[in-house]
Short mmCIF file of C-alpha atoms in Angstrom, two decimals:
data_model
loop_
_atom_site.label_atom_id
_atom_site.label_comp_id
_atom_site.label_asym_id
_atom_site.label_seq_id
_atom_site.Cartn_x
_atom_site.Cartn_y
_atom_site.Cartn_z
CA GLN A 1 284.33 5.62 -16.86
CA LYS A 2 282.16 6.06 -13.45
CA MET A 3 281.22 2.58 -13.48
CA THR A 4 284.75 1.13 -13.49
CA VAL A 5 286.01 3.31 -10.61
CA LYS A 6 282.80 2.28 -8.59
CA ALA A 7 283.52 -1.41 -9.64
CA VAL A 8 287.27 -0.73 -8.65
CA LYS A 9 286.00 0.58 -5.04
CA MET A 10 283.85 -2.46 -4.30
CA LEU A 11 286.35 -4.94 -5.51
CA CYS A 12 288.70 -3.19 -2.61
CA THR A 13 286.07 -2.45 -0.25
CA THR A 14 283.58 -5.16 -0.36
CA PRO A 15 284.27 -8.19 2.11
CA ASN A 16 285.35 -11.70 1.21
CA VAL A 17 282.44 -14.35 2.67
CA TYR A 18 283.82 -17.45 3.65
CA THR A 19 282.18 -20.30 5.87
CA LYS A 20 285.31 -20.81 7.42
CA VAL A 21 288.52 -19.71 7.82
CA PRO A 22 290.01 -20.06 4.36
CA ASP A 23 293.94 -20.59 5.12
CA GLY A 24 294.65 -19.16 1.67
CA GLY A 25 292.31 -17.14 -1.05
CA TRP A 26 292.45 -13.51 -1.09
CA GLY A 27 294.70 -14.38 2.14
CA TRP A 28 297.85 -14.62 -0.26
CA THR A 29 297.39 -11.44 -1.77
CA ILE A 30 297.22 -9.89 1.72
CA ALA A 31 300.12 -12.06 2.69
CA PHE A 32 302.09 -10.21 -0.30
CA ALA A 33 301.00 -7.06 0.86
CA PHE A 34 302.08 -7.40 4.27
CA PHE A 35 305.40 -8.50 2.92
CA PHE A 36 306.02 -5.15 1.52
CA VAL A 37 304.39 -3.17 4.31
CA GLU A 38 306.87 -4.88 6.58
CA ALA A 39 309.77 -3.57 4.23
CA LEU A 40 308.86 -0.15 3.89
CA THR A 41 307.95 0.04 8.05
CA TYR A 42 310.11 -1.86 10.20
CA GLY A 43 312.56 -2.36 7.40
CA ILE A 44 313.07 1.56 7.02
CA ILE A 45 313.42 1.63 11.05
CA LYS A 46 315.88 -0.92 11.37
CA SER A 47 318.12 0.54 8.67
CA PHE A 48 317.97 4.28 10.00
CA GLY A 49 321.12 3.33 11.90
CA VAL A 50 322.89 4.63 8.67
CA PHE A 51 321.98 7.98 9.10
CA PHE A 52 323.16 8.13 12.48
CA ASN A 53 326.54 9.57 12.29
CA ASP A 54 325.45 11.88 9.52
CA LEU A 55 322.99 13.15 11.80
CA MET A 56 325.30 13.55 14.65
CA GLU A 57 327.65 15.42 12.59
CA SER A 58 324.95 17.86 10.52
CA PHE A 59 322.97 18.77 13.60
CA ASP A 60 326.29 18.51 16.19
CA GLU A 61 324.13 16.47 18.74
CA THR A 62 325.13 13.57 20.96
CA ASN A 63 324.43 9.62 20.75
CA SER A 64 321.27 10.39 23.21
CA ARG A 65 319.68 12.97 21.30
CA ILE A 66 319.79 11.37 17.67
CA SER A 67 318.63 8.52 19.36
CA TRP A 68 315.38 10.15 20.29
CA ILE A 69 314.39 10.24 16.91
CA ILE A 70 313.63 6.53 16.69
CA SER A 71 312.69 6.59 19.91
CA ILE A 72 309.60 9.09 19.59
CA CYS A 73 308.59 7.06 16.27
CA VAL A 74 308.62 3.52 18.28
CA PHE A 75 306.93 5.44 20.85
CA VAL A 76 304.22 7.18 18.74
CA GLN A 77 303.84 4.00 16.42
CA THR A 78 302.73 1.71 19.65
CA PHE A 79 301.19 4.42 21.84
CA THR A 80 298.51 5.05 19.36
CA ALA A 81 298.25 1.11 18.48
CA PRO A 82 294.72 1.29 20.15
CA LEU A 83 293.79 4.61 17.82
CA SER A 84 294.53 2.22 14.71
CA THR A 85 292.31 -0.39 16.04
CA VAL A 86 289.48 1.62 16.50
CA LEU A 87 289.68 3.07 13.38
CA SER A 88 290.02 -0.12 11.29
CA ASN A 89 286.98 -1.33 12.77
CA ARG A 90 285.35 1.88 12.07
CA PHE A 91 286.51 2.91 8.85
CA GLY A 92 288.36 -0.49 7.54
CA HIS A 93 291.58 -1.89 7.31
CA HIS A 94 292.54 -0.98 3.88
CA PHE A 95 291.38 2.91 4.34
CA VAL A 96 293.65 3.18 7.69
CA VAL A 97 296.68 1.44 5.96
CA MET A 98 296.73 3.62 2.56
CA ALA A 99 296.12 6.93 5.22
CA GLY A 100 299.13 5.62 7.21
CA GLY A 101 301.29 5.15 3.82
CA VAL A 102 300.65 9.24 3.23
CA LEU A 103 301.53 9.94 6.48
CA ILE A 104 305.09 8.13 6.72
CA SER A 105 305.60 9.43 3.20
CA THR A 106 305.00 13.08 4.26
CA GLY A 107 306.85 12.77 7.67
CA MET A 108 310.56 11.52 5.57
CA VAL A 109 309.98 13.78 2.85
CA THR A 110 309.71 16.75 5.37
CA ALA A 111 312.52 15.35 7.37
CA SER A 112 315.07 15.72 4.52
CA PHE A 113 314.65 19.56 4.94
CA ALA A 114 315.08 19.94 8.72
CA ARG A 115 317.23 22.11 10.09
CA THR A 116 317.75 20.83 13.95
CA VAL A 117 316.96 17.70 15.62
CA VAL A 118 313.72 18.65 16.87
CA ASP A 119 312.26 18.99 13.37
CA MET A 120 313.29 15.29 13.24
CA TYR A 121 311.34 14.55 16.34
CA VAL A 122 308.11 16.09 14.92
CA THR A 123 308.29 15.07 11.27
CA ILE A 124 309.99 11.27 11.53
CA GLY A 125 309.18 11.01 15.40
CA VAL A 126 305.50 12.20 15.14
CA ILE A 127 303.73 12.24 11.66
CA SER A 128 305.77 8.87 10.26
CA GLY A 129 305.44 7.12 13.74
CA LEU A 130 301.69 7.51 13.41
CA GLY A 131 301.87 6.41 9.64
CA TYR A 132 303.63 3.31 10.69
CA CYS A 133 300.80 2.27 13.28
CA LEU A 134 298.12 2.65 10.97
CA SER A 135 300.14 0.61 8.34
CA PHE A 136 301.60 -2.15 10.33
CA LEU A 137 299.11 -3.29 12.80
CA PRO A 138 296.01 -3.44 10.46
CA THR A 139 297.79 -5.59 7.89
CA VAL A 140 298.79 -7.68 10.33
CA THR A 141 295.53 -8.35 12.03
CA ILE A 142 293.76 -8.71 8.71
CA LEU A 143 296.32 -11.14 7.81
CA SER A 144 296.01 -13.55 10.99
CA GLN A 145 292.22 -13.44 10.09
CA TYR A 146 292.62 -14.88 6.85
CA PHE A 147 294.87 -17.95 7.81
CA ASP A 148 294.16 -20.63 11.11
CA LYS A 149 296.40 -23.89 10.40
CA ARG A 150 298.84 -21.95 8.07
CA ARG A 151 298.90 -18.61 10.14
CA SER A 152 302.42 -19.19 11.78
CA LEU A 153 304.30 -19.92 9.04
CA VAL A 154 302.54 -17.48 6.76
CA THR A 155 302.90 -14.64 8.91
CA ALA A 156 306.86 -15.31 9.68
CA VAL A 157 307.43 -15.76 5.88
CA ALA A 158 305.46 -12.66 5.09
CA SER A 159 307.47 -10.74 7.95
CA THR A 160 310.69 -11.39 6.31
CA GLY A 161 309.80 -8.28 4.37
CA GLU A 162 311.62 -6.15 7.08
CA CYS A 163 314.87 -8.35 6.81
CA PHE A 164 315.23 -8.15 2.96
CA ALA A 165 314.49 -4.41 3.38
CA VAL A 166 317.52 -3.98 6.00
CA PHE A 167 319.77 -6.09 4.08
CA SER A 168 319.03 -4.52 0.61
CA PHE A 169 318.28 -0.61 2.05
CA ALA A 170 321.35 -0.45 4.10
CA PRO A 171 324.00 -0.82 1.56
CA ALA A 172 322.08 0.63 -1.13
CA ILE A 173 321.28 3.80 1.21
CA THR A 174 325.11 3.99 2.15
CA ALA A 175 326.02 3.88 -1.46
CA LEU A 176 323.37 6.80 -2.37
CA LYS A 177 324.80 8.96 0.76
CA GLU A 178 328.03 9.35 -0.90
CA GLN A 179 326.61 10.17 -4.31
CA ILE A 180 323.66 12.58 -3.55
CA GLY A 181 324.11 12.95 0.45
CA TRP A 182 322.00 12.02 3.35
CA ARG A 183 319.18 14.75 2.80
CA TYR A 184 318.00 13.48 -0.76
CA SER A 185 318.68 9.96 0.12
CA LEU A 186 315.98 10.49 2.98
CA LEU A 187 313.84 12.13 0.80
CA SER A 188 314.19 9.34 -2.07
CA VAL A 189 312.76 6.68 1.20
CA GLY A 190 310.32 8.75 1.77
CA VAL A 191 309.01 8.80 -1.82
CA LEU A 192 309.54 5.16 -1.96
CA GLN A 193 307.35 4.55 1.15
CA LEU A 194 304.39 6.03 -0.80
CA SER A 195 303.86 2.52 -2.01
CA ILE A 196 302.50 1.48 1.00
CA VAL A 197 299.16 3.19 -0.24
CA ILE A 198 299.00 0.66 -3.04
CA CYS A 199 299.56 -2.32 -0.59
CA GLY A 200 296.63 -0.87 1.84
CA SER A 201 294.31 -0.78 -1.04
CA LEU A 202 294.61 -4.83 -1.32
CA LEU A 203 293.06 -5.37 1.95
CA ARG A 204 289.81 -6.70 1.62
CA PRO A 205 287.62 -7.52 5.14
CA ILE A 206 286.58 -11.04 5.27
CA ILE A 207 283.50 -12.44 7.24
CA ILE A 208 283.16 -15.90 8.67
CA LYS A 209 279.85 -17.00 8.64
CA GLU A 210 279.70 -20.54 9.70
CA GLN A 211 277.29 -22.84 7.94
CA GLU A 212 274.28 -23.59 9.22
CA GLU A 213 274.46 -27.37 10.11
CA VAL A 214 271.15 -29.23 9.25
CA LYS A 215 270.87 -31.81 12.02
CA ALA A 216 268.38 -34.30 12.74
CA GLN A 217 267.16 -32.72 16.15
CA PRO A 218 266.39 -35.56 18.97
CA PRO A 219 263.01 -36.86 18.36
CA GLU A 220 261.63 -35.63 21.65
CA GLU A 221 262.32 -31.98 21.23
CA PRO A 222 260.60 -31.16 18.06
CA THR A 223 257.48 -33.69 19.15
CA GLU A 224 257.55 -31.98 22.46
CA THR A 225 257.57 -28.60 20.95
CA LYS A 226 254.53 -29.52 18.42
CA TYR A 227 252.65 -30.96 21.15
CA MET A 228 253.20 -27.60 23.55
CA LEU A 229 252.47 -25.42 20.86
CA GLU A 230 249.11 -27.19 19.92
CA ASN A 231 248.41 -27.22 23.52
CA GLU A 232 248.39 -23.71 23.96
CA GLN A 233 246.40 -23.16 20.62
CA THR A 234 243.96 -26.24 21.76
CA ARG A 235 243.67 -24.82 25.21
CA THR A 236 242.79 -21.32 24.19
CA SER A 237 239.98 -22.51 21.69
CA ILE A 238 238.46 -25.24 24.09
CA GLU A 239 238.21 -23.13 26.99
CA SER A 240 235.70 -20.97 25.18
CA ILE A 241 233.52 -23.53 24.56
CA ASP A 242 233.92 -26.11 27.78
CA SER A 243 235.71 -25.51 30.48
CA GLY A 244 235.83 -28.94 31.66
CA VAL A 245 238.40 -30.07 28.69
CA GLU A 246 240.77 -27.66 30.10
CA ILE A 247 241.57 -29.91 32.64
CA THR A 248 242.81 -32.52 30.89
CA THR A 249 244.72 -30.38 28.02
CA SER A 250 245.99 -27.64 30.16
CA PRO A 251 249.59 -27.95 31.64
CA SER A 252 248.34 -26.13 34.36
CA ASN A 253 246.85 -29.08 36.24
CA VAL A 254 249.73 -31.25 35.70
CA PRO A 255 251.54 -31.99 38.69
CA GLY A 256 254.79 -29.56 38.81
CA ASN A 257 253.12 -27.31 36.55
CA THR A 258 256.00 -24.60 36.75
CA LYS A 259 257.98 -26.93 34.73
CA ALA A 260 255.93 -27.80 32.38
CA GLU A 261 255.00 -24.16 31.72
CA GLN A 262 258.70 -23.16 31.24
CA LYS A 263 259.12 -26.15 28.95
CA SER A 264 256.21 -24.55 26.87
CA GLU A 265 257.91 -21.24 26.62
CA GLU A 266 261.31 -22.64 25.43
CA PRO A 267 260.48 -24.57 22.51
CA LYS A 268 258.43 -21.55 21.29
CA GLU A 269 261.77 -19.31 21.77
CA HIS A 270 263.37 -22.35 19.93
CA VAL A 271 261.39 -21.95 16.78
CA GLN A 272 261.57 -18.27 17.04
CA ILE A 273 265.46 -18.53 16.45
CA LEU A 274 265.14 -21.24 13.52
CA VAL A 275 263.17 -18.72 11.86
CA GLU A 276 265.60 -16.08 12.31
CA ASN A 277 268.16 -18.38 10.99
CA ASN A 278 266.29 -18.66 8.16
CA SER A 279 266.25 -14.80 7.33
CA THR A 280 269.27 -12.67 6.61
CA PRO A 281 271.05 -12.26 10.24
CA PRO A 282 271.94 -8.79 11.26
CA GLU A 283 275.18 -7.87 11.43
CA PRO A 284 276.81 -8.10 14.81
CA LYS A 285 277.71 -4.92 16.43
CA THR A 286 281.67 -5.09 16.75
CA LYS A 287 283.57 -3.31 19.58
CA LEU A 288 285.63 -0.63 18.50
CA LEU A 289 288.19 -1.62 21.36
CA ASP A 290 287.37 -4.17 23.90
CA PHE A 291 289.77 -3.77 26.94
CA SER A 292 288.59 -6.74 28.33
CA VAL A 293 291.70 -8.58 27.88
CA MET A 294 293.26 -6.66 30.46
CA ARG A 295 291.28 -8.85 32.77
CA ASP A 296 292.94 -12.22 31.50
CA TYR A 297 296.00 -12.49 33.73
CA SER A 298 297.76 -14.42 30.82
CA PHE A 299 297.38 -11.68 28.86
CA ILE A 300 298.82 -9.26 31.14
CA CYS A 301 302.08 -11.38 31.60
CA TYR A 302 302.32 -11.68 27.69
CA ALA A 303 302.12 -8.07 27.54
CA PHE A 304 304.78 -7.29 30.07
CA PHE A 305 306.80 -9.64 28.28
CA GLY A 306 306.31 -7.69 25.12
CA LEU A 307 307.22 -4.39 27.26
CA PHE A 308 310.62 -5.68 28.15
CA ALA A 309 311.36 -7.34 25.39
CA THR A 310 311.24 -4.51 23.11
CA LEU A 311 314.01 -2.66 24.84
CA GLY A 312 316.10 -5.39 22.81
CA PHE A 313 314.51 -5.11 19.75
CA PHE A 314 315.81 -1.53 18.16
CA ALA A 315 318.79 -0.74 19.85
CA PRO A 316 321.13 -3.42 18.22
CA SER A 317 320.12 -2.34 14.74
CA LEU A 318 320.53 1.33 15.85
CA TYR A 319 323.99 0.51 17.32
CA ILE A 320 325.83 -2.15 15.70
CA ILE A 321 327.16 0.52 12.82
CA PRO A 322 328.40 2.60 15.87
CA LEU A 323 329.92 0.14 17.38
CA SER A 324 331.71 -1.52 14.40
CA LEU A 325 333.11 1.67 13.62
CA SER A 326 334.37 2.23 17.08
CA LEU A 327 336.29 -0.87 17.06
CA GLY A 328 338.19 0.25 13.82
CA ILE A 329 335.65 -1.59 11.09
CA GLY A 330 335.05 0.29 7.86
CA LYS A 331 332.06 1.68 6.73
CA ASP A 332 331.14 -0.77 3.99
CA HIS A 333 332.36 -3.69 6.08
CA SER A 334 329.56 -2.42 8.86
CA ALA A 335 327.02 -2.23 6.59
CA TYR A 336 327.90 -5.59 5.27
CA ILE A 337 327.48 -6.83 8.88
CA LEU A 338 323.98 -5.34 9.06
CA SER A 339 323.26 -6.85 5.93
CA ALA A 340 324.43 -10.34 7.43
CA MET A 341 322.02 -9.56 10.38
CA ALA A 342 319.01 -8.95 8.26
CA ILE A 343 319.73 -12.25 6.49
CA ALA A 344 320.00 -14.39 9.48
CA GLU A 345 316.80 -12.86 10.46
CA VAL A 346 315.03 -14.19 7.13
CA PHE A 347 316.04 -17.37 8.26
CA GLY A 348 315.03 -17.29 11.91
CA ARG A 349 311.29 -15.78 10.79
CA ILE A 350 311.03 -18.87 8.39
CA SER A 351 312.69 -21.63 10.72
CA ALA A 352 310.32 -19.94 13.68
CA GLY A 353 307.15 -20.30 11.50
CA TRP A 354 307.91 -23.85 10.36
CA VAL A 355 308.48 -24.97 13.57
CA LEU A 356 305.18 -23.39 15.18
CA ASN A 357 303.21 -24.70 12.09
CA LYS A 358 303.79 -28.36 13.79
CA LYS A 359 301.06 -30.04 15.51
CA PRO A 360 300.57 -30.74 18.39
CA ILE A 361 302.91 -28.27 19.93
CA ARG A 362 302.96 -25.65 22.65
CA LYS A 363 303.57 -22.39 20.67
CA ILE A 364 304.30 -20.35 24.06
CA TYR A 365 307.40 -22.64 25.13
CA ILE A 366 308.97 -22.75 21.68
CA GLU A 367 308.70 -18.42 21.82
CA LEU A 368 310.71 -19.03 25.38
CA ILE A 369 313.40 -20.89 24.38
CA CYS A 370 313.97 -18.50 21.58
CA VAL A 371 313.80 -15.37 24.28
CA VAL A 372 316.28 -16.77 26.13
CA LEU A 373 318.68 -17.61 23.27
CA LEU A 374 317.96 -14.33 22.22
CA SER A 375 319.03 -12.94 25.63
CA VAL A 376 322.43 -15.10 25.16
CA ALA A 377 322.83 -13.18 21.77
CA LEU A 378 322.77 -9.90 22.82
CA PHE A 379 325.27 -10.49 26.19
CA ALA A 380 327.63 -11.96 23.41
CA PHE A 381 328.22 -8.81 21.42
CA PRO A 382 330.32 -6.84 24.24
CA PHE A 383 332.82 -9.51 23.84
CA ALA A 384 333.41 -9.33 20.15
CA SER A 385 336.77 -7.36 19.19
CA GLU A 386 337.15 -7.54 15.48
CA PHE A 387 335.29 -7.82 12.25
CA TRP A 388 334.53 -11.47 12.24
CA GLY A 389 333.60 -12.03 16.07
CA LEU A 390 330.82 -8.83 15.31
CA MET A 391 329.69 -10.92 12.36
CA THR A 392 328.97 -13.89 14.18
CA CYS A 393 327.21 -12.24 17.04
CA SER A 394 325.71 -10.40 14.16
CA ILE A 395 324.41 -13.30 12.39
CA PHE A 396 323.32 -15.39 15.74
CA PHE A 397 321.45 -12.10 17.11
CA GLY A 398 319.63 -11.66 13.80
CA PHE A 399 318.75 -15.63 13.45
CA MET A 400 317.32 -15.52 17.36
CA LEU A 401 315.57 -12.10 16.59
CA GLY A 402 313.79 -13.20 13.54
CA THR A 403 312.33 -16.13 15.65
CA VAL A 404 310.81 -13.87 18.26
CA ALA A 405 309.84 -10.40 15.94
CA GLY A 406 308.11 -12.90 13.67
CA THR A 407 306.05 -14.38 16.18
CA HIS A 408 305.50 -12.33 19.02
CA ILE A 409 302.16 -10.59 17.60
CA PRO A 410 300.85 -13.54 16.10
CA LEU A 411 300.89 -15.28 19.06
CA LEU A 412 298.11 -13.21 20.50
CA ALA A 413 295.56 -15.19 18.42
CA GLU A 414 296.50 -18.58 20.23
CA ASP A 415 294.61 -20.25 22.69
CA ASP A 416 297.54 -19.88 25.46
CA VAL A 417 297.24 -15.88 25.43
CA VAL A 418 293.84 -14.27 23.99
CA GLY A 419 292.67 -16.49 21.07
CA ILE A 420 291.73 -15.37 17.75
CA ALA A 421 288.54 -13.72 18.69
CA LYS A 422 289.97 -10.71 20.65
CA MET A 423 293.01 -10.59 18.46
CA SER A 424 292.30 -7.31 17.17
CA SER A 425 291.65 -5.43 20.62
CA ALA A 426 294.43 -7.51 22.12
CA ALA A 427 297.12 -6.50 19.26
CA GLY A 428 295.88 -2.66 19.87
CA VAL A 429 296.41 -3.12 23.89
CA TYR A 430 299.32 -4.95 23.36
CA VAL A 431 301.35 -2.37 21.30
CA PHE A 432 300.35 0.55 23.47
CA ILE A 433 302.07 -1.08 26.56
CA GLN A 434 304.92 -1.79 24.26
CA SER A 435 305.25 2.08 23.54
CA LEU A 436 306.87 2.59 26.88
CA ALA A 437 309.90 0.63 26.46
CA GLY A 438 309.97 1.69 22.47
CA LEU A 439 310.27 5.36 24.09
CA ALA A 440 312.69 4.59 26.34
CA GLY A 441 315.07 1.80 25.11
CA PRO A 442 317.13 3.66 22.54
CA PRO A 443 317.48 6.83 24.68
CA LEU A 444 318.60 4.29 27.74
CA ALA A 445 321.13 2.96 25.49
CA GLY A 446 322.41 6.47 24.02
CA VAL A 447 322.93 7.75 27.74
CA LEU A 448 324.58 4.71 28.84
CA VAL A 449 326.82 4.81 26.32
CA ASP A 450 327.28 8.39 26.48
CA THR A 451 328.30 8.13 30.20
CA THR A 452 330.35 5.01 29.74
CA GLN A 453 332.11 5.76 26.12
CA ASN A 454 331.52 2.46 25.41
CA TYR A 455 329.06 1.05 23.14
CA SER A 456 328.76 -2.49 24.88
CA SER A 457 326.45 -1.09 27.66
CA ALA A 458 323.80 -0.29 25.34
CA PHE A 459 323.73 -4.31 24.47
CA TYR A 460 323.83 -5.01 28.16
CA SER A 461 320.54 -2.93 28.81
CA CYS A 462 319.15 -4.44 26.11
CA ALA A 463 320.23 -7.69 27.22
CA ALA A 464 318.85 -7.17 30.64
CA GLY A 465 315.40 -5.94 29.34
CA MET A 466 315.11 -9.31 27.15
CA VAL A 467 315.94 -11.60 30.56
CA LEU A 468 312.99 -9.71 31.97
CA GLY A 469 310.70 -10.46 29.09
CA ALA A 470 311.61 -14.11 29.28
CA VAL A 471 310.51 -14.16 33.01
CA PHE A 472 307.10 -12.91 32.23
CA LEU A 473 306.49 -15.03 29.18
CA SER A 474 307.32 -18.00 31.23
CA LEU A 475 304.01 -16.91 33.41
CA VAL A 476 301.66 -16.85 30.69
CA ARG A 477 300.94 -20.44 30.33
CA PRO A 478 300.52 -21.26 34.20
CA CYS A 479 298.53 -17.92 34.46
CA LYS A 480 296.12 -19.26 31.69
CA ALA A 481 295.94 -22.90 32.84
CA GLY A 482 295.21 -21.53 36.06
CA LEU A 483 292.25 -19.28 34.81
CA CYS A 484 290.86 -21.96 33.04
CA HIS A 485 290.70 -24.19 36.14
CA ARG A 486 289.13 -21.49 37.94
CA GLN A 487 286.50 -21.01 35.15
CA GLN A 488 285.64 -25.11 34.61
CA GLN A 489 285.30 -25.02 38.82
CA CYS A 490 282.86 -21.87 38.87
CA ALA A 491 281.00 -23.87 36.39
CA GLU A 492 280.65 -26.85 38.17
CA GLU A 493 279.88 -24.86 41.25
CA SER A 494 277.14 -23.38 39.50
CA ALA A 495 275.90 -26.64 37.94
CA ALA A 496 275.55 -28.05 41.33
CA GLU A 497 273.66 -25.10 42.75
CA VAL A 498 270.82 -25.75 39.82
CA VAL A 499 270.11 -29.53 41.14
CA PRO A 500 268.54 -28.30 44.36
CA ASP A 501 266.10 -25.93 42.92
CA LEU A 502 263.49 -28.82 42.46
CA PRO A 503 261.81 -29.08 45.75
CA ASP A 504 263.01 -32.61 47.61
CA ASP A 505 259.14 -33.87 47.86
CA PHE A 506 258.53 -33.43 44.79
CA ILE A 507 258.51 -36.87 43.44
CA GLU A 508 257.00 -37.80 46.94
CA MET A 509 254.01 -35.50 45.98
CA ASP A 510 253.62 -36.84 42.74
CA ILE A 511 253.52 -40.66 43.75
CA GLY A 512 251.20 -39.57 46.76
CA LYS A 513 248.58 -37.71 44.17
CA ALA A 514 249.06 -41.07 41.89
CA GLU A 515 247.82 -43.20 44.76
CA ASN A 516 244.97 -40.66 45.96
CA SER A 517 243.69 -41.06 42.17
CA GLY A 518 244.13 -44.59 42.22
CA LYS A 519 242.02 -44.91 45.32
CA GLY A 520 239.69 -42.55 43.70
CA CYS A 521 239.06 -44.77 40.73
CA ASP A 522 238.83 -48.06 42.95
CA GLY A 523 236.06 -46.36 45.13
CA THR A 524 238.42 -47.48 48.76
#
């Protein structure tokens, strides 16, 4: 039995070793796990709007104070993203996700016994919020490492888990509340979220060991290497016998002896490298968190895009049901609107993944178009006055939200932003920067609603944030192109500086020495 437990443990923790990015393999299992992690994290957060009116009545609180529950949750989730990156690099993705699942379930179950809204801030906001971070970010990071060509499509399809969750959870929780009340419904959700632990156990790390290319080296280099190494040995042995032979064998007497000595040293280093490659290479030390991405202007612009775009991600899902109720639409029909938004988001995610999977294509520009259209969808909500108008806006918004929400984090792996090598650290810093908007977004919308007594103002604030996000997103590619141009220019300047290292009269000196030796041989 101990051997069985050990074998299972090894199966979960042993890394998969590939010579290149597999674009499949165990990655399909990771995608399956990510689908359910999405459903049980963001799917529950977006479905939390069904508890909104119940919490306002039970705790006798305003929109703004109830909104702080999700705001604190999203803030903690995004603010602790660097912690998630550090823990994943230190202890492994699977362990961190499993711990996150336990925290999420603990927070939700405890929240079902809350007596004040402050209790909800601590349980759902802090405890579950930390669990959401530890569960979601490591999963999407390791999924991106298993795919290259299919990354956009697979991530988009797997991320539809949250859409199916909203589609199924919103009506199910609404029906469950009528039977057992909102407290036991919340308790049931918390128990269901414990299954994230199973998803976390499926995450196996991946190691890419590039296959050593056996290429015939240029004939000059091995010959020169062998000649120089033999020269070193010959010079040592011959010098002890006859110092006169040293004149013909030692490179020190060859014109330009400095260059000759450098060449004799380089091949020795080259041979040493080849020998080390044949042995087992030491594992490279992984930085727990790499903040060097903050020096990349393209990443800074992309982070500001995420900061402002986050204002429009959660508030519509929270306020769509209260908005529909304020328009005189029944509870059942309001839940259908939220479900229709979720189904449209599924098609949006899949469509975006399919489009971004096409090559050649500049993915950052496709993302920009989607963000602009998402802003238009947010501006359209206040003009809806009845069920079908609100349903149309919700479907349009859901589709465009899917195109952006399912791709904005995986796009960090593209060369236009930071690239796959810095994906893990960049994702942690990126989501950390989003935390400010996650904290301020829903309460800001709640304050506007309480002040204006109109739910339309919440959607206007979301639309304004999305427009600002589009502005910063449009600057990502120009910043990256400018950075690459500067790096190329610096490389050219450094290459130009290497040429004058040789003395101007180097060739003339050698020619002069050759002429003198020729004269000496002729006796003239």
